[in-house]
Amino acid sequence: MSLKPSLLKFKFEDFESLPKEPGTTVRSEKLTDCHGNAWSLRLKPNGNMNSDDSEDPMVALYLYNEGTESLLVFVSIILRDALGKVYREETFDGIYEFKANKGNYGPNKFIKRSEVLDGENKILHDGALLVDVYLQFKPAPNSLHTQPSSLSSNMLELLEKGEGA
């Protein structure tokens, strides 16, 4: 059993002018999914500090659980072009546990910065980088409650009364 999926739409205004120092993190606004959980997306517009791609840095993205409960989630991060077509997609392998107020997890080499800035790719929307995050939740094992079956007691009662034979 899984819970209703949720879509979060993150926006990083004026991508080209975001900090160019490797390792610098830009934090999105907090968004709330359809279950009331708060999330943010951490963007490193010029890659990680110790990255081996300094000549053509890779944009890094990290999803962050801003809530007070750990969550089990299947995640897909999607970048669309100006026409709405999927340009790049990164799907996490399996279910990932996002710890409360932690869970920094995501692709550290999502897309080349130069690729984002190349106008021919039409990735930026009026200068903004838009990132869709799809979340499919898995309930915690102890959160599922089922009613005990009354089948055995009903069968015993029928046998004792001699009914239904």
Short mmCIF file of C-alpha atoms in Angstrom, two decimals:
data_model
loop_
_atom_site.label_atom_id
_atom_site.label_comp_id
_atom_site.label_asym_id
_atom_site.label_seq_id
_atom_site.Cartn_x
_atom_site.Cartn_y
_atom_site.Cartn_z
CA MET A 1 0.00 0.00 0.00
CA SER A 2 1.26 3.49 -0.79
CA LEU A 3 -0.07 6.95 -0.16
CA LYS A 4 -1.25 9.51 -2.70
CA PRO A 5 1.68 10.89 -4.75
CA SER A 6 2.61 14.54 -4.57
CA LEU A 7 4.20 17.04 -6.95
CA LEU A 8 6.34 19.93 -5.73
CA LYS A 9 7.36 22.73 -8.13
CA PHE A 10 10.52 24.53 -7.05
CA LYS A 11 11.69 27.78 -8.64
CA PHE A 12 15.14 29.39 -8.57
CA GLU A 13 14.84 32.95 -9.90
CA ASP A 14 17.56 34.50 -12.05
CA PHE A 15 19.67 31.34 -12.24
CA GLU A 16 22.48 33.00 -14.17
CA SER A 17 23.21 35.43 -11.33
CA LEU A 18 23.17 32.84 -8.53
CA PRO A 19 26.49 32.45 -6.67
CA LYS A 20 29.27 31.02 -8.82
CA GLU A 21 31.52 29.80 -6.02
CA PRO A 22 31.71 25.99 -6.06
CA GLY A 23 29.96 24.51 -3.04
CA THR A 24 27.70 27.51 -2.45
CA THR A 25 24.16 26.38 -1.63
CA VAL A 26 20.97 28.21 -2.55
CA ARG A 27 17.91 27.05 -0.65
CA SER A 28 14.46 27.11 -2.21
CA GLU A 29 11.37 28.26 -0.41
CA LYS A 30 9.67 25.59 1.68
CA LEU A 31 6.85 23.79 -0.11
CA THR A 32 4.25 21.52 1.44
CA ASP A 33 3.18 18.24 -0.17
CA CYS A 34 -0.40 16.96 -0.24
CA HIS A 35 0.15 15.16 3.09
CA GLY A 36 1.28 18.32 4.92
CA ASN A 37 5.03 17.54 4.92
CA ALA A 38 7.40 20.49 4.37
CA TRP A 39 10.25 20.20 1.84
CA SER A 40 12.96 22.39 0.36
CA LEU A 41 15.37 21.87 -2.49
CA ARG A 42 19.03 22.79 -2.06
CA LEU A 43 20.74 23.89 -5.26
CA LYS A 44 24.48 24.21 -5.83
CA PRO A 45 24.45 26.22 -9.06
CA ASN A 46 28.17 25.79 -9.64
CA GLY A 47 28.59 22.29 -8.27
CA ASN A 48 30.19 20.90 -5.14
CA MET A 49 33.34 22.26 -3.54
CA ASN A 50 35.51 19.20 -4.19
CA SER A 51 34.05 18.28 -7.53
CA ASP A 52 36.26 17.12 -10.40
CA ASP A 53 34.22 19.09 -12.94
CA SER A 54 35.59 22.59 -12.26
CA GLU A 55 36.06 23.38 -15.98
CA ASP A 56 32.38 22.79 -16.75
CA PRO A 57 30.66 22.49 -13.35
CA MET A 58 27.62 20.33 -12.77
CA VAL A 59 24.55 21.69 -10.97
CA ALA A 60 23.81 19.71 -7.80
CA LEU A 61 20.32 19.29 -6.28
CA TYR A 62 19.44 17.95 -2.84
CA LEU A 63 15.95 17.34 -1.49
CA TYR A 64 15.54 18.18 2.19
CA ASN A 65 12.84 17.04 4.63
CA GLU A 66 11.92 20.15 6.65
CA GLY A 67 9.43 18.24 8.81
CA THR A 68 9.56 16.65 12.24
CA GLU A 69 8.95 13.06 11.09
CA SER A 70 11.10 10.69 9.05
CA LEU A 71 9.49 9.74 5.75
CA LEU A 72 9.89 6.81 3.35
CA VAL A 73 9.69 8.22 -0.18
CA PHE A 74 10.29 7.27 -3.79
CA VAL A 75 11.58 10.42 -5.54
CA SER A 76 11.93 11.63 -9.11
CA ILE A 77 13.47 15.03 -9.95
CA ILE A 78 12.52 16.45 -13.34
CA LEU A 79 13.78 19.42 -15.32
CA ARG A 80 11.50 20.55 -18.15
CA ASP A 81 12.25 22.80 -21.08
CA ALA A 82 10.20 25.90 -21.91
CA LEU A 83 7.74 23.73 -23.87
CA GLY A 84 7.10 21.52 -20.84
CA LYS A 85 8.95 18.49 -22.22
CA VAL A 86 11.14 16.47 -19.87
CA TYR A 87 14.71 17.61 -20.47
CA ARG A 88 16.42 15.68 -17.66
CA GLU A 89 15.10 13.25 -15.06
CA GLU A 90 16.79 11.68 -12.07
CA THR A 91 14.91 8.96 -10.24
CA PHE A 92 16.25 7.72 -6.92
CA ASP A 93 16.92 3.99 -6.70
CA GLY A 94 14.13 2.57 -4.59
CA ILE A 95 12.60 4.01 -1.45
CA TYR A 96 14.74 6.49 0.47
CA GLU A 97 14.30 7.42 4.13
CA PHE A 98 14.35 11.16 4.65
CA LYS A 99 15.14 11.76 8.31
CA ALA A 100 13.32 14.58 10.11
CA ASN A 101 15.02 17.93 9.46
CA LYS A 102 17.61 16.12 7.36
CA GLY A 103 17.49 13.91 4.33
CA ASN A 104 19.81 15.89 2.13
CA TYR A 105 19.68 13.51 -0.80
CA GLY A 106 19.83 14.02 -4.53
CA PRO A 107 21.98 14.09 -7.64
CA ASN A 108 25.30 15.84 -7.06
CA LYS A 109 25.85 15.96 -10.83
CA PHE A 110 22.41 16.68 -12.24
CA ILE A 111 23.19 18.80 -15.30
CA LYS A 112 26.06 20.94 -16.59
CA ARG A 113 25.72 24.60 -15.68
CA SER A 114 26.68 25.56 -19.24
CA GLU A 115 23.84 23.37 -20.55
CA VAL A 116 21.33 25.20 -18.36
CA LEU A 117 22.62 28.60 -19.52
CA ASP A 118 22.68 27.66 -23.22
CA GLY A 119 19.68 29.49 -24.66
CA GLU A 120 19.21 26.89 -27.41
CA ASN A 121 18.22 24.31 -24.79
CA LYS A 122 15.40 26.56 -23.53
CA ILE A 123 15.75 25.26 -19.98
CA LEU A 124 15.37 28.58 -18.18
CA HIS A 125 11.89 30.10 -17.95
CA ASP A 126 12.28 33.89 -18.00
CA GLY A 127 15.68 33.35 -16.36
CA ALA A 128 14.36 30.98 -13.67
CA LEU A 129 15.27 27.33 -13.20
CA LEU A 130 12.12 25.28 -12.55
CA VAL A 131 12.47 21.86 -10.96
CA ASP A 132 9.62 19.38 -10.45
CA VAL A 133 9.92 16.84 -7.65
CA TYR A 134 7.52 13.88 -7.64
CA LEU A 135 7.11 12.12 -4.31
CA GLN A 136 5.50 8.73 -3.80
CA PHE A 137 5.19 7.96 -0.11
CA LYS A 138 5.36 4.59 1.56
CA PRO A 139 3.65 4.44 4.95
CA ALA A 140 5.79 3.43 7.90
CA PRO A 141 5.17 -0.24 8.81
CA ASN A 142 3.71 0.63 12.22
CA SER A 143 1.32 3.19 10.71
CA LEU A 144 -0.92 0.58 9.08
CA HIS A 145 -3.64 -0.66 11.40
CA THR A 146 -5.92 -3.51 10.45
CA GLN A 147 -8.93 -4.77 12.32
CA PRO A 148 -8.44 -8.25 13.73
CA SER A 149 -10.29 -10.87 11.75
CA SER A 150 -13.45 -12.23 13.33
CA LEU A 151 -13.49 -15.23 10.97
CA SER A 152 -12.22 -17.76 13.51
CA SER A 153 -14.67 -16.70 16.23
CA ASN A 154 -17.55 -16.66 13.73
CA MET A 155 -16.63 -20.16 12.51
CA LEU A 156 -16.45 -21.46 16.08
CA GLU A 157 -19.86 -19.97 16.85
CA LEU A 158 -21.37 -21.58 13.73
CA LEU A 159 -19.87 -24.98 14.61
CA GLU A 160 -21.15 -24.78 18.18
CA LYS A 161 -24.68 -23.89 17.01
CA GLY A 162 -24.57 -26.48 14.23
CA GLU A 163 -25.68 -23.89 11.69
CA GLY A 164 -24.43 -23.53 8.16
CA ALA A 165 -23.63 -27.20 7.71
#
